[in-house]
Tab-separated table of C-alpha atoms in Angstrom:
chain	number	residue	atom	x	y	z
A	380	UNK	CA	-4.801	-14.932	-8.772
A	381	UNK	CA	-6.122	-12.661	-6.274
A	382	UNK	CA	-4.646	-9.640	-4.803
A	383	UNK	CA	-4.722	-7.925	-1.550
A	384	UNK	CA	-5.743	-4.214	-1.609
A	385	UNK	CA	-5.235	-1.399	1.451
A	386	UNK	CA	-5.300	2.165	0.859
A	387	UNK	CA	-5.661	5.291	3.162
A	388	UNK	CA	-8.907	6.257	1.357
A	389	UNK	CA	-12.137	5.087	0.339
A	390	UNK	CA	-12.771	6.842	-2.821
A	391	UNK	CA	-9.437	5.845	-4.018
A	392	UNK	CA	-9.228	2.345	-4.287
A	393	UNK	CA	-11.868	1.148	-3.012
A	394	UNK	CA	-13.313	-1.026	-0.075
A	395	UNK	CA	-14.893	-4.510	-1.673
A	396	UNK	CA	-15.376	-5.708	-4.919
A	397	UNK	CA	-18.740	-3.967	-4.812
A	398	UNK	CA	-17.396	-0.354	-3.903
A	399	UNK	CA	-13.952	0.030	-6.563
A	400	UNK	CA	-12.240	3.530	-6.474
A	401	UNK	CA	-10.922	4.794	-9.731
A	402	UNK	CA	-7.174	3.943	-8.980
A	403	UNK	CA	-8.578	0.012	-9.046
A	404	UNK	CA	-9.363	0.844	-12.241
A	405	UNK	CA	-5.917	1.698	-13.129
A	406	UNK	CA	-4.220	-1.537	-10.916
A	407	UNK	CA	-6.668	-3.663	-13.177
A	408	UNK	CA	-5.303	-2.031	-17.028
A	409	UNK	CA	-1.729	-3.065	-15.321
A	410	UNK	CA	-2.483	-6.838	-14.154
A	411	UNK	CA	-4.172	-7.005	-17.681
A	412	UNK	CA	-1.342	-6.031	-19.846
A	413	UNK	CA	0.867	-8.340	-17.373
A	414	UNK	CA	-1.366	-11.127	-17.919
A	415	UNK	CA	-2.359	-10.700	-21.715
A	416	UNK	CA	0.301	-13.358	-22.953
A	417	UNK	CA	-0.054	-16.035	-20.585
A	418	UNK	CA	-3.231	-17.739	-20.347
A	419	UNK	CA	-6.414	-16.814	-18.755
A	420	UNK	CA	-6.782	-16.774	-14.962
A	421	UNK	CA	-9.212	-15.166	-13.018
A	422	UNK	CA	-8.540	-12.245	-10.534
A	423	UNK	CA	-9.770	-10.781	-7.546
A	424	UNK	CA	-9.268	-8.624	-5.198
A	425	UNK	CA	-9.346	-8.165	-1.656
A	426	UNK	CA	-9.764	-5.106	0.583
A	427	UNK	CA	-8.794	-6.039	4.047
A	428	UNK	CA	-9.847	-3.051	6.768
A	429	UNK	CA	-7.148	-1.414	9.285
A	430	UNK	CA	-8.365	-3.812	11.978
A	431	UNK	CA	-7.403	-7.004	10.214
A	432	UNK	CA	-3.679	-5.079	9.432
A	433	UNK	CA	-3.763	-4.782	13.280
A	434	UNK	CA	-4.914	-8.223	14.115
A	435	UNK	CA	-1.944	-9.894	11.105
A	436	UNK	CA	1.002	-8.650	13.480
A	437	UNK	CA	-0.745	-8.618	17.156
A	438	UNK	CA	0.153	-12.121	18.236
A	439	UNK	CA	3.850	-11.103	17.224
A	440	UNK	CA	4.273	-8.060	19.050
A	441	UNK	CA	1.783	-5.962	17.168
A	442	UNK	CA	2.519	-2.176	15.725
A	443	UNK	CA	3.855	-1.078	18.982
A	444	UNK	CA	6.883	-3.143	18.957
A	445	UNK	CA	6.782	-2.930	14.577
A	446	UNK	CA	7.635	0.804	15.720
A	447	UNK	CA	9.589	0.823	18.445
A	448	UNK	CA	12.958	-0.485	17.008
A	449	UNK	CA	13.220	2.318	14.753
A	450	UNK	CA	14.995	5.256	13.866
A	451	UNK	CA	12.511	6.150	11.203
A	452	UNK	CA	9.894	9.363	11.844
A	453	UNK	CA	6.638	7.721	13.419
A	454	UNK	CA	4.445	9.209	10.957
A	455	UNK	CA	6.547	7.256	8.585
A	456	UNK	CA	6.871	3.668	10.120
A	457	UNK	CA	2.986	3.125	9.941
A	458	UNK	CA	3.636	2.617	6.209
A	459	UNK	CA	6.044	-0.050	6.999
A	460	UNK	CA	3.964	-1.783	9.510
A	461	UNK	CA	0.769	-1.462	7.584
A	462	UNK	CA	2.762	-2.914	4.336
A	463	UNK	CA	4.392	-5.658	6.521
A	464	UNK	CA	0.934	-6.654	7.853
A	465	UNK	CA	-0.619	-6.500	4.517
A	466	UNK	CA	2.107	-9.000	3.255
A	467	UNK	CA	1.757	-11.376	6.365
A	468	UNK	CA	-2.181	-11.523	5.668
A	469	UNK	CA	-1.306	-12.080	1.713
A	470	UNK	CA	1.485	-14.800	2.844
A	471	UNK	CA	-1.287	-16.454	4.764
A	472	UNK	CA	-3.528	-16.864	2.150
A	473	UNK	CA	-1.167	-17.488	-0.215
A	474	UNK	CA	-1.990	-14.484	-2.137
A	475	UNK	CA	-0.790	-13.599	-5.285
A	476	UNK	CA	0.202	-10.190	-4.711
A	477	UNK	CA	-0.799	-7.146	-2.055
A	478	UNK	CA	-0.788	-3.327	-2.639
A	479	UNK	CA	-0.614	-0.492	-0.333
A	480	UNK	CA	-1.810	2.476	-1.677
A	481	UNK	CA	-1.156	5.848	-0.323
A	482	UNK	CA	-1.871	9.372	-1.045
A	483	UNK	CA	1.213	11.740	-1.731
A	484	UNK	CA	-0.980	14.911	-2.234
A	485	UNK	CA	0.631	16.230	1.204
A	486	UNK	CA	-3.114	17.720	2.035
A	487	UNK	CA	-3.476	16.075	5.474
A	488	UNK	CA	0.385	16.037	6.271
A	489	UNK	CA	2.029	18.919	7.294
A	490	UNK	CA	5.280	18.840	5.018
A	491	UNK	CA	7.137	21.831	4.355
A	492	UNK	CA	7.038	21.963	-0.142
A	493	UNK	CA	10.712	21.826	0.179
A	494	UNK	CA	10.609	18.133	1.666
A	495	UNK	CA	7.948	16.892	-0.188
A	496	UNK	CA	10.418	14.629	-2.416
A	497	UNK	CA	12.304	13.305	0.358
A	498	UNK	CA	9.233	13.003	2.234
A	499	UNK	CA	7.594	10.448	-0.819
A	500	UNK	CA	10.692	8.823	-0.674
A	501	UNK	CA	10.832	8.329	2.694
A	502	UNK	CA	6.947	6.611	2.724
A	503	UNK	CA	8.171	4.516	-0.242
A	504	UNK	CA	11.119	2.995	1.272
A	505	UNK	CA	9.206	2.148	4.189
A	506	UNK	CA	6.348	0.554	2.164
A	507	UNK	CA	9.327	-1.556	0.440
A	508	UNK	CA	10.756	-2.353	3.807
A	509	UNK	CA	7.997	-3.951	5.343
A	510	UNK	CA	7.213	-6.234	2.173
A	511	UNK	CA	10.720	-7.348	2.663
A	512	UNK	CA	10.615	-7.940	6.411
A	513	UNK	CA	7.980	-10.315	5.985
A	514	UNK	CA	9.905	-12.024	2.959
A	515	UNK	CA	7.117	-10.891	0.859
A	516	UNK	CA	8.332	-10.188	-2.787
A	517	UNK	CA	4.954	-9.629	-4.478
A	518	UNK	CA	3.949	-6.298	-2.651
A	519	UNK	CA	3.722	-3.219	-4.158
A	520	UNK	CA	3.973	0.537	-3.108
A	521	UNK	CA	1.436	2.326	-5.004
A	522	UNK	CA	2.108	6.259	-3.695
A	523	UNK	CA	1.150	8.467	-6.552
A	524	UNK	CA	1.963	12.278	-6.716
A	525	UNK	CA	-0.554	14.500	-7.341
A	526	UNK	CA	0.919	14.843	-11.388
A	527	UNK	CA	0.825	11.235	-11.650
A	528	UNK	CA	-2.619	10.688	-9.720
A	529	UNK	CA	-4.432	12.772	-12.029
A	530	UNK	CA	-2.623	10.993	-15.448
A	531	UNK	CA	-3.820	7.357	-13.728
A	532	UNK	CA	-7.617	9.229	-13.276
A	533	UNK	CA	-8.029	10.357	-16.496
């Protein structure tokens, strides 16, 4: 079983096998306790870059077109593009499973406090979106608050 892995930052999850971030740590507890009845099979995981996202979609159109039919905020429709390349790279390779991970501390966004919520929302439902618009049903959105960041840390 191997998994695809893409976040927004290093330190988080990670780059390679080699360099894990701490929030690996916590996708590996939850493939465990998935796994723990049925029998053993090895994982792995993957860490493709933002170039091979690019490259996934390019010869369809690439992100400029992924974006242009929409009526979503720009800022916002990267998620879905990055999560609908992510899932055409994991479809490829007939990966198990892919997860975008993204920061929803708000520290390098400019988001008014009273739209944070709708704002999370917002970057979830277009992580969901582009899983589905690649017919990809094993992707997952992994966009923890800052509350729920620092419960997965510790």
């Amino acid at each position: 079983m191997r998994f695809l892995v893409h976040g927004e930052g290093n330190s988080d999850v990670g780059t390679s096998e080699e360099n894990q971030g701490p929030l690996l740590d916590a996708v590996r507890w939850v493939v465990d306790q998935v796994l723990e009845a049925a029998p053993p099979v090895p994982v792995s995981y993957c860490f493709p870059s933002k170039a091979d996202l690019q490259n996934a979609l390019s010869p369809r159109g690439g992100r400029l077109r992924a974006m242009r039919r929409t009526d979503e905020d720009k800022e916002v429709a990267v998620f879905r593009f990055q999560a609908r390349a992510l899932a055409t790279l994991a479809s490829e390779k007939s990966d198990s499973g892919a997860i975008l991970f993204h920061d929803c501390d708000f520290t390098r966004e400019k988001v008014n406090p009273d739209q944070r919520k709708a704002r999370y929302k917002a970057i979830v439902c277009a992580m969901e979106r582009g899983f589905r618009e690649a017919d990809f049903k094993n992707g997952v959105p992994m966009v923890p608050r800052p509350r729920s960041e620092s419960w997965l840390l510790c």
